[in-house]
Amino acid sequence: MDDLNDWIGCLGGHPQTITPNLDRLAKSGVLFTNAHCAAPACNPSRIAIFSGIAPNVSGVYANDQVLREVLPDAELLPKTFSNNGYLATGSGKMLHYIIDAQSWDDYYPEPASEMPIPETLYPDKRPLNLPRGGPWQYVETDWGALQATDEEFGGDYLVSQYVAEQLAKQHDKPFFLACGIYRPHEPWFVPEKYFEPFPLESIQLPPGYKADDLNDLPAEGQRRARNRYFAHIQKHGQWKKAIQSYLASIHFADAMLGRVLDALDNSEYADNTIVVLWSDHGWHLGEKEHWQKYTAWRACTRVPLMIRVPKHCPGLPEGTSPTVCDQPVNLLSLAPTLLDLCQLPPNEAHDAPSLKPLLESSDAAWPHVSVTHLERPGNIGLSDRHWRYVRYANGEEELYDTQADPYEWNNLAGNKSHADKLAELRVKAPTKFAEKPAPSVESLVKLKWVPLGSQSSPASRPDGSTFPVFFTNQTESPVKLYWIDQQGKAKFYQEIAPTKTFTQKTRPGAVWQISSLQDQPLGYFKVDDRSAEAIIPEKP
């Protein structure tokens, strides 16, 4: 499940959540209550899970990096199973908006499409509830109920349908079957019936929210805590509506899980299939004045993780007994665990221990900590059984006693009485960090080219942090690059030769005009919320 935090019944993250299917799965296997992601963003978390390689080893720390640019030869988990006689198939988001067709025997949608999410219903007019605050805002940050059935919604319903169909088939070989449920990833649009149990007037704020929670954070922690999303949502009176929509999206995702579990229970594979449920990372809904992900705090790093192993499993003949485990574990362990359970050869590239000892006994000796890597090397969150340690690349630190302070309201890093614990966790933190390779220009999103006739380019409305945009001239002649200022006046920046690319630091909302050498305006680009390539077409 995507972007699912601990707001599920069995983890107690929010008192109003409704997740009967997650809860029934948790009761049938091992529920890990201290599980954390390898990175608090979709792409690095998922690449770590499927490659078994930690971010500080692979160099994959952020969403804009490309799997096969950084790890061209890595064997992903489904390929390992396929190479060992399994059918490897699945549906939905497993990797970050790609399928990586070479790693699967089959997939839905079509593997060659490299788009893992089936067609999904969205409102005709958007935004539906939250106005876009500017080009800095992710366009999918919006929510609301849809007048639609599950079938009409498509998306995750189609994913669950494909997986259920696979479970209804007779297979002549064992299978590795992946089910990627996209909700509660934004946008939080789901059929109206999933909103009905959550009347807006009844909505409770996140239990982990505290108004004065940032006073004891170091400067880097405060910088990462406050973001514009939370203030923008509050400004428009949308906080409770957003919480309602997140709960509704979780409720919908849980129902889709129920379809899959029912299909498994009614299949010939009910008693010989390992089931693993995980989320790629958590999500802030106002805790520490933050919205979205990307932080090292527990609201963002802690994830649901459940593993159910049937009897007669090659690597665990007795299977699992229903239990709860509070040892610190990481999603990075999933690949080595599955190989261990199926008695397949271990992959020497894997960086984490198998969870098999904890599946045998939740109280087994476990000398490991769980580490989460932020988007720049050297920034980490670390969990042991009862404590959490956050260290930023500039040396600033945070320390939390999660038994006494599960919401991390009291930073104890400066408290001398906890100096020994701080020193102990410092030693357990990683010291080596791979460099972070930048994505290729070709892999970046493309800005829209707007040709100009008699009209003028609009004025810039720059708003947000700077990042590079790459202007690529595909014409046969040199062109001039102008920035259009806030008054609509053109300011010359650079001449770009044919076939060449020029890199320019800029901000969301900036407008860049392309003109001929004779200063005839040809067209413009408007910068969106992220680094991109701006391709000047061959015939502008």
XYZ file of C-alpha atoms in Angstrom:
540
model
C 0.000 0.000 0.000
C 1.246 3.447 -0.954
C 1.837 6.300 1.541
C 0.084 4.375 4.341
C 1.192 5.428 7.819
C 0.168 3.780 11.089
C -3.467 4.875 10.800
C -4.729 1.297 10.831
C -6.661 -0.386 13.602
C -3.979 -2.816 14.733
C -1.332 -0.049 14.995
C -3.636 2.461 16.696
C -2.487 5.467 14.696
C -5.894 7.184 14.526
C -8.969 6.275 16.602
C -11.435 6.681 13.717
C -9.768 4.521 11.071
C -11.676 1.531 9.667
C -9.411 -1.284 8.458
C -11.019 -4.684 9.123
C -9.008 -6.478 6.444
C -5.634 -5.141 7.535
C -6.582 -6.080 11.079
C -7.617 -9.631 10.168
C -4.375 -10.154 8.261
C -2.389 -8.836 11.233
C -4.148 -11.298 13.550
C -3.234 -14.220 11.301
C 0.527 -13.630 11.127
C 3.336 -11.581 12.616
C 2.606 -7.874 13.027
C 5.772 -5.784 13.238
C 5.004 -2.652 15.255
C 8.483 -1.136 14.933
C 9.033 -1.469 11.179
C 10.563 1.386 9.214
C 11.266 2.264 5.604
C 14.744 2.522 4.104
C 13.842 5.978 2.763
C 10.782 8.210 3.343
C 9.971 8.634 -0.361
C 8.442 6.226 -2.875
C 11.312 5.729 -5.317
C 14.252 5.101 -2.960
C 12.124 3.031 -0.580
C 10.824 0.754 -3.320
C 14.173 0.375 -5.065
C 15.714 -0.595 -1.722
C 12.988 -3.198 -1.147
C 13.210 -4.800 -4.586
C 16.989 -4.631 -4.953
C 17.800 -5.335 -1.311
C 20.439 -2.596 -1.524
C 20.451 0.194 1.064
C 20.272 3.816 -0.157
C 23.687 4.638 1.316
C 25.145 1.789 -0.768
C 23.194 2.242 -4.028
C 23.168 6.049 -4.024
C 19.382 6.103 -4.620
C 18.043 8.635 -2.110
C 15.329 10.574 -3.973
C 12.284 10.332 -6.223
C 13.897 11.937 -9.275
C 16.593 9.287 -9.651
C 16.153 6.518 -12.221
C 16.477 2.847 -11.282
C 18.350 1.628 -14.357
C 20.582 4.693 -14.547
C 21.909 4.102 -11.035
C 21.598 0.292 -10.868
C 21.736 -0.893 -14.499
C 22.550 -4.505 -13.641
C 20.740 -5.031 -10.342
C 18.626 -8.190 -10.163
C 15.310 -7.287 -8.583
C 13.370 -9.668 -6.369
C 10.792 -10.866 -8.962
C 13.589 -11.664 -11.393
C 15.333 -13.742 -8.745
C 12.169 -15.768 -8.246
C 11.623 -16.067 -11.995
C 15.174 -17.330 -12.428
C 14.438 -19.982 -9.819
C 11.363 -21.466 -11.465
C 8.602 -19.144 -10.232
C 6.048 -17.232 -12.279
C 6.704 -13.558 -11.475
C 3.688 -11.396 -12.172
C 1.704 -8.613 -10.587
C -0.278 -5.426 -10.970
C -0.208 -1.890 -9.614
C 2.534 0.294 -8.247
C 5.499 -1.725 -7.033
C 8.264 0.544 -8.306
C 7.991 4.317 -8.689
C 5.755 4.820 -11.753
C 7.616 2.181 -13.736
C 7.194 -1.581 -14.124
C 10.777 -2.548 -15.071
C 9.443 -5.089 -17.565
C 12.716 -7.006 -17.640
C 12.112 -8.119 -14.048
C 8.719 -9.769 -14.631
C 7.257 -12.646 -16.625
C 3.963 -10.798 -16.960
C 2.230 -7.715 -15.552
C -0.991 -5.705 -15.681
C -1.148 -3.179 -17.248
C 0.960 -4.339 -20.200
C 4.614 -4.518 -19.052
C 5.929 -2.668 -22.110
C 3.797 0.340 -21.149
C 5.988 0.911 -18.070
C 2.910 2.442 -16.402
C 1.915 0.212 -13.457
C -1.347 1.934 -12.477
C -4.505 1.030 -14.434
C -6.838 3.757 -15.677
C -8.485 5.506 -12.728
C -11.518 7.783 -12.470
C -10.878 11.408 -11.476
C -13.171 14.440 -11.212
C -13.848 16.292 -14.457
C -12.894 19.604 -12.872
C -9.864 19.987 -10.633
C -8.876 21.082 -8.070
C -11.945 19.776 -6.296
C -11.358 21.050 -2.752
C -7.869 22.473 -2.200
C -6.947 25.416 -4.453
C -3.439 25.172 -5.852
C -1.334 27.630 -3.872
C 1.121 28.118 -6.702
C 3.421 26.166 -8.969
C 5.334 24.958 -5.885
C 2.386 22.720 -4.939
C 2.125 19.105 -6.103
C -0.848 19.079 -8.438
C -2.270 15.886 -6.906
C -2.653 17.365 -3.409
C -6.446 17.382 -3.499
C -9.308 15.253 -2.194
C -12.987 14.493 -2.279
C -15.726 11.901 -2.740
C -16.592 10.503 -6.171
C -20.073 9.543 -7.306
C -18.908 6.167 -8.561
C -18.882 2.465 -7.810
C -15.661 0.574 -7.177
C -15.844 -0.826 -10.688
C -16.319 2.640 -12.188
C -13.405 3.955 -10.158
C -11.027 1.454 -11.758
C -7.448 1.818 -10.545
C -6.938 -0.302 -7.443
C -10.154 -2.205 -8.134
C -8.638 -3.414 -11.407
C -5.394 -4.275 -9.609
C -7.245 -6.379 -7.025
C -9.240 -7.998 -9.834
C -6.097 -9.033 -11.713
C -4.536 -10.483 -8.574
C -7.757 -12.328 -7.700
C -7.850 -13.780 -11.228
C -4.292 -15.058 -10.829
C -5.280 -16.740 -7.576
C -8.241 -18.417 -9.296
C -6.017 -20.005 -11.960
C -4.291 -23.332 -11.840
C -0.553 -22.741 -12.067
C 2.025 -25.310 -13.091
C 4.757 -23.581 -11.113
C 4.971 -21.609 -7.862
C 4.346 -17.890 -8.160
C 5.633 -14.538 -6.945
C 2.497 -12.387 -7.132
C 2.690 -8.625 -6.485
C -0.293 -6.409 -5.664
C 0.359 -2.660 -5.561
C -2.587 -0.761 -4.068
C -2.100 2.936 -4.902
C -4.358 4.532 -2.299
C -3.883 6.244 0.089
C -1.392 7.993 -2.213
C -2.650 11.385 -3.335
C -5.028 12.465 -4.767
C -7.488 11.265 -2.140
C -10.406 10.681 -4.494
C -12.347 7.473 -3.779
C -16.023 6.458 -4.119
C -18.388 8.300 -1.806
C -19.365 5.240 0.238
C -15.881 5.215 1.788
C -16.406 8.769 3.075
C -19.746 8.013 4.734
C -18.346 6.500 7.974
C -16.352 9.700 8.557
C -18.741 12.683 8.912
C -16.725 15.866 8.617
C -18.021 17.294 11.897
C -16.753 14.201 13.750
C -13.193 14.237 12.420
C -10.461 14.190 15.059
C -7.067 15.805 14.484
C -3.973 13.574 14.353
C -3.108 12.256 17.835
C 0.538 13.124 17.144
C -0.135 16.807 16.499
C 1.103 19.297 19.095
C 1.007 23.020 18.417
C 4.342 23.927 20.040
C 6.245 20.832 18.952
C 9.175 22.502 17.179
C 10.783 24.516 19.966
C 13.328 21.852 20.919
C 14.359 20.942 17.362
C 17.732 21.953 15.913
C 17.716 24.384 13.004
C 17.779 21.647 10.356
C 14.919 19.842 12.048
C 12.839 23.013 12.101
C 13.615 23.625 8.443
C 12.412 20.160 7.500
C 9.360 20.319 9.779
C 7.438 23.348 8.610
C 6.350 23.276 5.006
C 4.000 25.359 2.923
C 1.460 22.604 2.433
C 0.250 22.522 6.021
C -0.090 26.304 6.255
C -1.882 26.392 2.882
C -4.301 23.634 3.942
C -5.073 25.443 7.199
C -5.529 28.754 5.398
C -8.269 27.225 3.260
C -9.955 25.405 6.154
C -9.184 22.018 4.635
C -7.344 20.230 7.461
C -10.281 18.140 8.689
C -11.485 17.573 5.126
C -8.033 16.250 4.242
C -7.967 13.946 7.295
C -11.433 12.698 6.348
C -10.228 12.001 2.807
C -7.088 10.187 3.978
C -9.206 7.993 6.270
C -11.620 7.334 3.387
C -8.735 6.430 1.090
C -7.361 4.004 3.689
C -10.833 2.500 4.107
C -11.030 2.014 0.310
C -7.539 0.508 0.134
C -8.483 -1.855 2.955
C -11.546 -2.978 0.995
C -9.358 -3.730 -2.029
C -7.062 -5.748 0.236
C -10.152 -7.632 1.412
C -10.906 -8.645 -2.178
C -7.404 -10.088 -2.506
C -7.508 -11.893 0.849
C -10.935 -13.362 0.049
C -9.650 -14.566 -3.310
C -6.684 -16.216 -1.598
C -8.867 -17.800 1.095
C -11.131 -19.272 -1.599
C -8.277 -20.568 -3.733
C -6.246 -23.758 -3.764
C -3.284 -21.672 -2.580
C -4.790 -20.603 0.759
C -2.564 -22.915 2.789
C 0.698 -22.703 0.874
C 1.172 -18.993 0.175
C 3.387 -16.552 2.075
C 1.651 -13.183 2.488
C 3.618 -9.974 3.076
C 1.892 -6.612 3.477
C 3.918 -3.410 3.594
C 3.691 0.308 2.966
C 6.572 2.169 1.356
C 6.669 4.900 4.046
C 4.454 6.883 6.386
C 2.822 10.294 6.014
C 2.481 13.523 7.998
C -0.934 15.173 8.322
C 0.180 18.158 10.397
C 2.466 16.506 12.937
C 5.455 18.818 13.401
C 3.621 21.308 11.150
C 4.504 19.082 8.208
C 2.447 17.654 5.367
C 3.519 14.797 3.073
C 6.649 12.685 3.667
C 10.455 13.164 3.354
C 11.269 13.434 7.093
C 13.159 11.223 9.559
C 10.440 11.266 12.229
C 8.394 8.245 13.177
C 5.211 9.596 11.543
C 7.016 9.240 8.244
C 9.415 6.306 8.701
C 7.159 3.857 10.574
C 5.136 1.564 8.322
C 2.659 -1.303 8.564
C 4.428 -4.636 8.046
C 2.737 -8.027 8.359
C 4.093 -11.436 7.361
C 2.130 -14.684 7.375
C 3.948 -17.935 6.597
C 2.005 -21.201 6.141
C 3.066 -24.524 7.582
C 5.395 -26.652 5.446
C 7.176 -23.571 4.102
C 10.673 -24.804 3.101
C 12.544 -22.325 5.274
C 10.057 -22.262 8.169
C 8.270 -25.650 8.342
C 6.132 -24.706 11.339
C 5.004 -21.467 9.721
C 4.208 -18.384 11.768
C 1.979 -18.120 14.804
C -0.130 -14.988 15.305
C 1.977 -12.596 17.336
C 3.247 -9.034 17.639
C 6.924 -8.106 17.352
C 8.323 -4.759 18.540
C 11.917 -5.289 17.429
C 13.318 -2.610 15.065
C 13.096 -3.956 11.515
C 13.423 -2.439 8.073
C 11.718 -3.025 4.729
C 15.209 -3.603 3.357
C 14.962 -7.047 4.973
C 12.035 -8.219 2.834
C 14.086 -9.553 -0.082
C 16.545 -11.616 2.000
C 13.646 -12.833 4.154
C 11.684 -14.207 1.208
C 14.737 -15.917 -0.250
C 15.399 -17.426 3.173
C 11.824 -18.663 3.591
C 11.780 -20.228 0.119
C 15.308 -21.649 0.550
C 16.625 -19.876 -2.518
C 20.308 -18.905 -2.705
C 21.046 -15.651 -0.857
C 21.932 -12.581 -2.891
C 25.310 -11.198 -1.827
C 24.182 -7.687 -2.801
C 21.521 -7.630 -0.067
C 22.376 -5.319 2.810
C 19.911 -6.330 5.547
C 19.361 -9.409 7.703
C 16.587 -11.920 7.129
C 13.619 -11.573 9.464
C 13.282 -15.361 9.806
C 14.535 -15.434 13.424
C 11.737 -13.035 14.416
C 9.175 -15.026 12.436
C 10.211 -18.088 14.454
C 10.110 -16.166 17.741
C 9.284 -12.498 18.238
C 11.618 -12.458 21.240
C 14.607 -13.867 19.358
C 17.956 -12.149 19.809
C 18.019 -9.196 17.409
C 21.157 -7.008 17.580
C 20.082 -4.796 14.685
C 18.776 -1.243 14.371
C 16.610 0.123 11.556
C 17.974 3.023 9.501
C 16.068 5.433 7.247
C 17.952 7.651 4.792
C 16.726 11.108 3.752
C 17.136 12.629 0.294
C 20.711 13.823 0.819
C 23.541 11.522 1.947
C 24.343 11.683 5.641
C 20.848 12.525 6.925
C 19.316 9.586 8.801
C 16.723 8.393 11.259
C 17.616 5.345 13.368
C 15.351 3.151 15.486
C 16.171 0.621 18.156
C 13.594 -1.159 20.286
C 12.616 1.826 22.437
C 14.595 4.804 21.161
C 14.954 6.880 18.024
C 17.951 8.900 16.902
C 17.929 11.512 14.122
C 21.181 12.884 12.750
C 21.548 15.476 10.028
C 24.526 15.800 7.733
C 25.496 19.063 9.465
C 25.928 17.169 12.769
C 22.717 18.285 14.480
C 20.915 15.560 16.420
C 17.625 14.525 17.986
C 16.917 11.747 20.498
C 13.524 10.357 21.535
C 12.336 7.796 24.069
C 9.524 6.269 22.004
C 8.172 4.205 24.904
C 7.440 7.320 26.921
C 7.101 9.680 23.940
C 5.698 7.845 20.883
C 5.002 11.097 19.006
C 8.535 12.418 19.484
C 7.507 15.612 21.229
C 10.540 15.807 23.547
C 13.995 15.953 21.987
C 16.423 14.581 24.585
C 19.634 15.032 22.579
C 20.749 17.923 24.787
C 19.838 16.187 28.045
C 23.017 15.057 29.837
C 21.199 12.238 31.611
C 20.763 10.540 28.232
C 24.319 11.070 26.995
C 25.122 7.343 27.216
C 22.136 6.372 25.066
C 23.021 9.070 22.542
C 26.589 7.773 22.348
C 25.352 4.191 21.955
C 23.122 5.064 18.994
C 25.766 7.240 17.358
C 28.020 4.190 17.126
C 25.258 2.170 15.453
C 24.623 4.773 12.741
C 26.134 4.243 9.274
C 29.322 6.128 8.529
C 29.650 5.545 4.771
C 27.316 7.131 2.261
C 27.413 6.610 -1.476
C 27.283 9.748 -3.578
C 23.913 10.646 -5.055
C 24.007 10.430 -8.875
C 21.898 13.090 -10.592
C 19.230 11.866 -13.021
C 19.970 12.237 -16.713
C 18.420 15.174 -18.527
C 16.575 12.715 -20.783
C 14.778 11.180 -17.783
C 13.380 14.477 -16.477
C 9.791 15.621 -16.959
C 9.292 17.870 -19.968
C 7.979 21.419 -19.711
C 5.175 22.366 -22.054
C 6.231 24.471 -25.071
C 3.772 27.325 -25.694
C 4.232 28.874 -29.165
C 3.747 32.618 -29.489
C 1.893 34.356 -32.262
C 0.847 37.950 -31.783
C 0.452 37.597 -28.011
C 3.183 38.228 -25.432
C 4.678 35.883 -22.862
C 3.004 36.129 -19.437
C 4.852 37.642 -16.489
C 6.741 35.377 -14.117
C 5.309 34.602 -10.711
C 8.344 32.924 -9.087
C 7.453 31.144 -5.859
C 9.531 28.426 -4.213
C 13.054 27.044 -4.056
C 15.481 27.049 -6.958
C 16.392 24.029 -9.081
C 17.911 23.496 -12.538
C 15.957 23.467 -15.788
C 17.704 22.235 -18.934
C 16.918 24.123 -22.156
C 17.590 21.945 -25.220
C 17.640 23.626 -28.630
C 16.391 21.232 -31.320
C 16.224 23.897 -34.032
C 18.846 24.365 -36.746
C 19.603 27.918 -35.608
C 20.837 29.586 -32.425
C 18.104 30.964 -30.166
C 18.029 33.467 -27.325
C 16.810 32.687 -23.828
C 14.998 35.469 -21.942
C 13.549 35.536 -18.458
C 10.216 37.365 -18.297
C 10.201 39.330 -15.050
C 7.245 40.057 -12.764
C 6.370 43.160 -14.795
C 6.345 41.204 -18.050
C 9.669 42.590 -19.304
C 12.157 40.306 -21.077
C 15.677 40.022 -19.667
C 18.328 38.353 -21.841
C 20.186 35.422 -20.278
C 21.860 33.215 -22.859
C 22.261 32.291 -26.505
C 21.787 28.539 -27.091
C 23.459 26.946 -30.104
C 21.675 24.315 -32.255
C 21.485 20.826 -30.611
C 22.992 22.222 -27.378
C 21.570 22.218 -23.852
C 21.871 25.121 -21.442
C 21.330 24.692 -17.692
C 19.584 27.478 -15.807
C 18.723 27.683 -12.109
C 15.163 28.872 -11.710
C 12.044 28.711 -9.526
C 8.460 27.462 -9.835
C 6.326 29.978 -11.689
C 9.178 31.512 -13.700
C 8.513 32.126 -17.388
C 11.349 31.678 -19.912
C 10.923 32.983 -23.434
C 12.732 31.710 -26.515
C 13.410 34.207 -29.307
C 15.207 34.100 -32.633
C 18.549 35.865 -33.102
C 16.504 38.717 -34.596
C 14.569 38.899 -31.282
C 11.371 37.520 -32.741
C 9.556 35.790 -29.822
C 8.977 32.124 -30.718
C 7.441 30.665 -27.566
C 7.874 30.197 -23.835
C 8.030 27.683 -20.992
C 6.462 28.076 -17.556
C 8.413 26.301 -14.811
C 6.435 23.885 -12.634
C 7.311 22.365 -9.243
C 10.448 20.380 -10.110
C 13.582 20.140 -12.235
C 12.740 19.515 -15.889
C 13.901 19.625 -19.485
C 12.562 22.381 -21.727
C 12.808 21.206 -25.342
C 12.712 23.930 -27.982
C 11.052 22.102 -30.887
C 12.702 21.674 -34.283
C 10.091 23.938 -35.845
C 8.995 26.351 -33.102
